CSV table of C-alpha atoms in Angstrom, one decimal:
chain,number,residue,atom,x,y,z
O,1,MET,CA,-62.2,22.7,-104.3
O,2,LYS,CA,-66.0,22.7,-104.2
O,3,SER,CA,-66.1,19.0,-103.2
O,4,ILE,CA,-63.6,19.6,-100.4
O,5,ALA,CA,-65.8,22.4,-99.0
O,6,LEU,CA,-68.9,20.3,-99.2
O,7,PHE,CA,-67.1,17.4,-97.5
O,8,LEU,CA,-65.9,19.6,-94.7
O,9,SER,CA,-69.4,21.0,-94.2
O,10,PHE,CA,-70.8,17.5,-94.1
O,11,MET,CA,-68.2,16.5,-91.5
O,12,LEU,CA,-69.0,19.5,-89.3
O,13,LEU,CA,-72.7,18.7,-89.4
O,14,THR,CA,-72.0,15.1,-88.5
O,15,LEU,CA,-69.8,16.1,-85.6
O,16,ASN,CA,-72.3,18.6,-84.3
O,17,SER,CA,-75.1,16.0,-84.5
O,18,ALA,CA,-73.0,13.4,-82.7
O,19,SER,CA,-72.1,16.0,-80.0
O,20,ALA,CA,-75.7,17.0,-79.6
O,21,GLN,CA,-76.7,13.4,-79.2
O,22,THR,CA,-74.1,12.8,-76.6
O,23,ASN,CA,-75.2,15.8,-74.7
O,24,SER,CA,-78.8,14.6,-74.8
O,25,ASP,CA,-77.7,11.1,-73.7
O,26,GLU,CA,-75.9,12.6,-70.7
O,27,THR,CA,-78.9,15.0,-70.0
O,28,ILE,CA,-81.3,12.1,-69.8
O,29,LYS,CA,-78.9,9.9,-67.8
O,30,GLN,CA,-78.4,12.8,-65.3
O,31,LEU,CA,-82.1,13.4,-65.1
O,32,SER,CA,-82.7,9.8,-64.3
O,33,LYS,CA,-79.9,9.8,-61.7
O,34,ASP,CA,-81.4,12.9,-60.1
O,35,LYS,CA,-84.9,11.2,-60.1
O,36,TRP,CA,-83.5,8.2,-58.2
O,37,GLN,CA,-82.0,10.6,-55.6
O,38,TRP,CA,-85.2,12.6,-55.3
O,39,MET,CA,-87.1,9.3,-54.7
O,40,ALA,CA,-84.6,8.3,-52.0
O,41,ASN,CA,-85.0,11.7,-50.4
O,42,LYS,CA,-88.8,11.5,-50.8
O,43,ASP,CA,-88.6,14.9,-52.5
O,44,ALA,CA,-92.2,14.7,-53.9
O,45,ASP,CA,-92.1,18.4,-55.1
O,46,LYS,CA,-89.2,17.9,-57.4
O,47,LEU,CA,-90.7,14.6,-58.7
O,48,ALA,CA,-94.1,16.2,-59.3
O,49,ALA,CA,-92.3,18.9,-61.4
O,50,LEU,CA,-90.6,16.1,-63.4
O,51,PHE,CA,-93.7,13.9,-64.0
O,52,ASP,CA,-96.0,14.9,-66.8
O,53,GLU,CA,-99.6,15.3,-65.8
O,54,LYS,CA,-100.5,12.1,-67.8
O,55,CYS,CA,-97.4,10.2,-66.5
O,56,GLU,CA,-98.1,6.5,-65.8
O,57,PHE,CA,-96.3,4.2,-63.4
O,58,VAL,CA,-96.2,0.4,-63.8
O,59,HIS,CA,-95.1,-1.4,-60.6
O,60,MET,CA,-95.2,-5.1,-59.5
O,61,GLY,CA,-98.3,-4.2,-57.5
O,62,GLY,CA,-100.2,-2.1,-60.0
O,63,THR,CA,-100.5,0.8,-62.4
O,64,TRP,CA,-101.4,4.3,-61.6
O,65,GLY,CA,-100.9,8.0,-62.5
O,66,LYS,CA,-98.9,11.0,-61.3
O,67,ALA,CA,-101.1,12.1,-58.3
O,68,ARG,CA,-101.1,8.6,-56.7
O,69,GLU,CA,-97.3,8.1,-57.3
O,70,VAL,CA,-96.6,11.5,-55.7
O,71,ASP,CA,-98.9,10.7,-52.7
O,72,ILE,CA,-97.3,7.3,-52.3
O,73,ILE,CA,-93.9,8.8,-52.1
O,74,LYS,CA,-95.0,11.6,-49.7
O,75,ALA,CA,-96.7,9.2,-47.4
O,76,GLY,CA,-93.7,6.8,-47.5
O,77,PHE,CA,-95.8,3.8,-48.6
O,78,ILE,CA,-93.1,3.1,-51.1
O,79,TRP,CA,-89.7,4.5,-50.1
O,80,TYR,CA,-87.2,4.1,-53.0
O,81,LYS,CA,-84.2,4.0,-50.6
O,82,GLN,CA,-81.5,3.1,-53.1
O,83,ALA,CA,-81.2,2.4,-56.8
O,84,GLU,CA,-78.0,0.7,-57.7
O,85,VAL,CA,-77.7,1.3,-61.5
O,86,TYR,CA,-75.5,-1.2,-63.4
O,87,SER,CA,-76.1,-0.1,-67.0
O,88,THR,CA,-78.2,2.5,-68.9
O,89,ASN,CA,-79.0,2.8,-72.6
O,90,VAL,CA,-80.8,5.8,-74.1
O,91,LYS,CA,-82.5,5.9,-77.5
O,92,PHE,CA,-84.2,8.9,-79.1
O,93,TYR,CA,-87.3,9.0,-81.3
O,94,GLY,CA,-88.0,12.6,-82.3
O,95,ASN,CA,-88.7,14.5,-79.1
O,96,THR,CA,-89.0,11.2,-77.0
O,97,ALA,CA,-86.2,9.6,-75.1
O,98,ILE,CA,-86.4,6.1,-73.8
O,99,LEU,CA,-83.9,5.1,-71.1
O,100,LEU,CA,-83.4,1.4,-70.0
O,101,SER,CA,-81.6,0.8,-66.8
O,102,ASP,CA,-80.5,-2.5,-65.2
O,103,ILE,CA,-80.8,-1.9,-61.5
O,104,ASP,CA,-81.1,-3.4,-58.1
O,105,LEU,CA,-83.7,-1.4,-56.1
O,106,VAL,CA,-83.8,-1.3,-52.3
O,107,ALA,CA,-87.2,-0.1,-51.3
O,108,GLN,CA,-89.3,0.0,-48.2
O,109,VAL,CA,-92.8,-1.2,-49.1
O,110,GLY,CA,-95.5,-1.2,-46.4
O,111,GLY,CA,-92.8,-1.3,-43.7
O,112,ASN,CA,-90.8,-4.1,-45.2
O,113,VAL,CA,-87.4,-3.5,-46.8
O,114,VAL,CA,-87.0,-5.5,-50.1
O,115,THR,CA,-84.4,-5.6,-52.8
O,116,ASN,CA,-85.3,-6.5,-56.4
O,117,PRO,CA,-83.5,-6.7,-59.7
O,118,PHE,CA,-85.4,-4.6,-62.3
O,119,MET,CA,-85.1,-3.5,-65.9
O,120,VAL,CA,-86.5,0.0,-65.6
O,121,THR,CA,-88.0,1.8,-68.6
O,122,GLU,CA,-88.2,5.6,-68.4
O,123,VAL,CA,-89.9,7.5,-71.1
O,124,TYR,CA,-89.2,11.3,-71.4
O,125,VAL,CA,-90.8,13.8,-73.7
O,126,LEU,CA,-89.2,17.1,-74.6
O,127,GLU,CA,-91.8,19.9,-74.3
O,128,ASN,CA,-91.1,23.6,-74.2
O,129,ASN,CA,-87.4,22.9,-73.9
O,130,ALA,CA,-87.9,20.7,-70.8
O,131,TRP,CA,-87.8,17.0,-70.4
O,132,LYS,CA,-90.9,15.5,-68.6
O,133,MET,CA,-91.3,11.9,-67.6
O,134,ALA,CA,-94.2,10.2,-69.4
O,135,GLN,CA,-93.8,6.6,-68.2
O,136,LEU,CA,-91.9,4.7,-65.5
O,137,THR,CA,-92.1,0.9,-65.7
O,138,PHE,CA,-90.4,-1.7,-63.4
O,139,SER,CA,-89.9,-5.1,-65.0
O,140,HIS,CA,-88.7,-7.7,-62.6
O,141,LEU,CA,-85.6,-9.6,-63.8
O,142,SER,CA,-84.9,-13.3,-63.2
O,143,ARG,CA,-81.2,-12.6,-62.4
O,144,PRO,CA,-80.1,-12.7,-58.8
O,145,VAL,CA,-79.6,-9.5,-56.9
O,146,LYS,CA,-76.0,-8.2,-57.5
O,147,LEU,CA,-76.0,-5.6,-54.7
O,148,LYS,CA,-73.9,-6.5,-51.6
O,149,GLN,CA,-75.7,-5.1,-48.6
């Protein structure tokens, strides 16, 4: 009888842990989806709230911090018009979540509309019960663009 109670307790803990992980996966995926929409809408205020003060951005054209990224979005120098997301994968390491996304990104850069295939790495850190973005990296893929425009 004692072993049955122990087994049932273990199963409940396992199920609760799996459920929490799924909810966290969905939370991070939704946060990423919201971020892409805020970028398309040039909603710099929502993005500034999401980005940690030490957040770093790695683009094809350079690397910079939060203030410059927010200014670039506000000014429209880079307009992230559409992110077509084909797949996502989230992994957790303590209070850190890393999201990998295979995307085609339609962006207006310096007045020119370009579409590029990227593997995007987003790093989020849970602080004070809120997820903050710590890193956003665009890695250009050698595959052709999938998006039909």
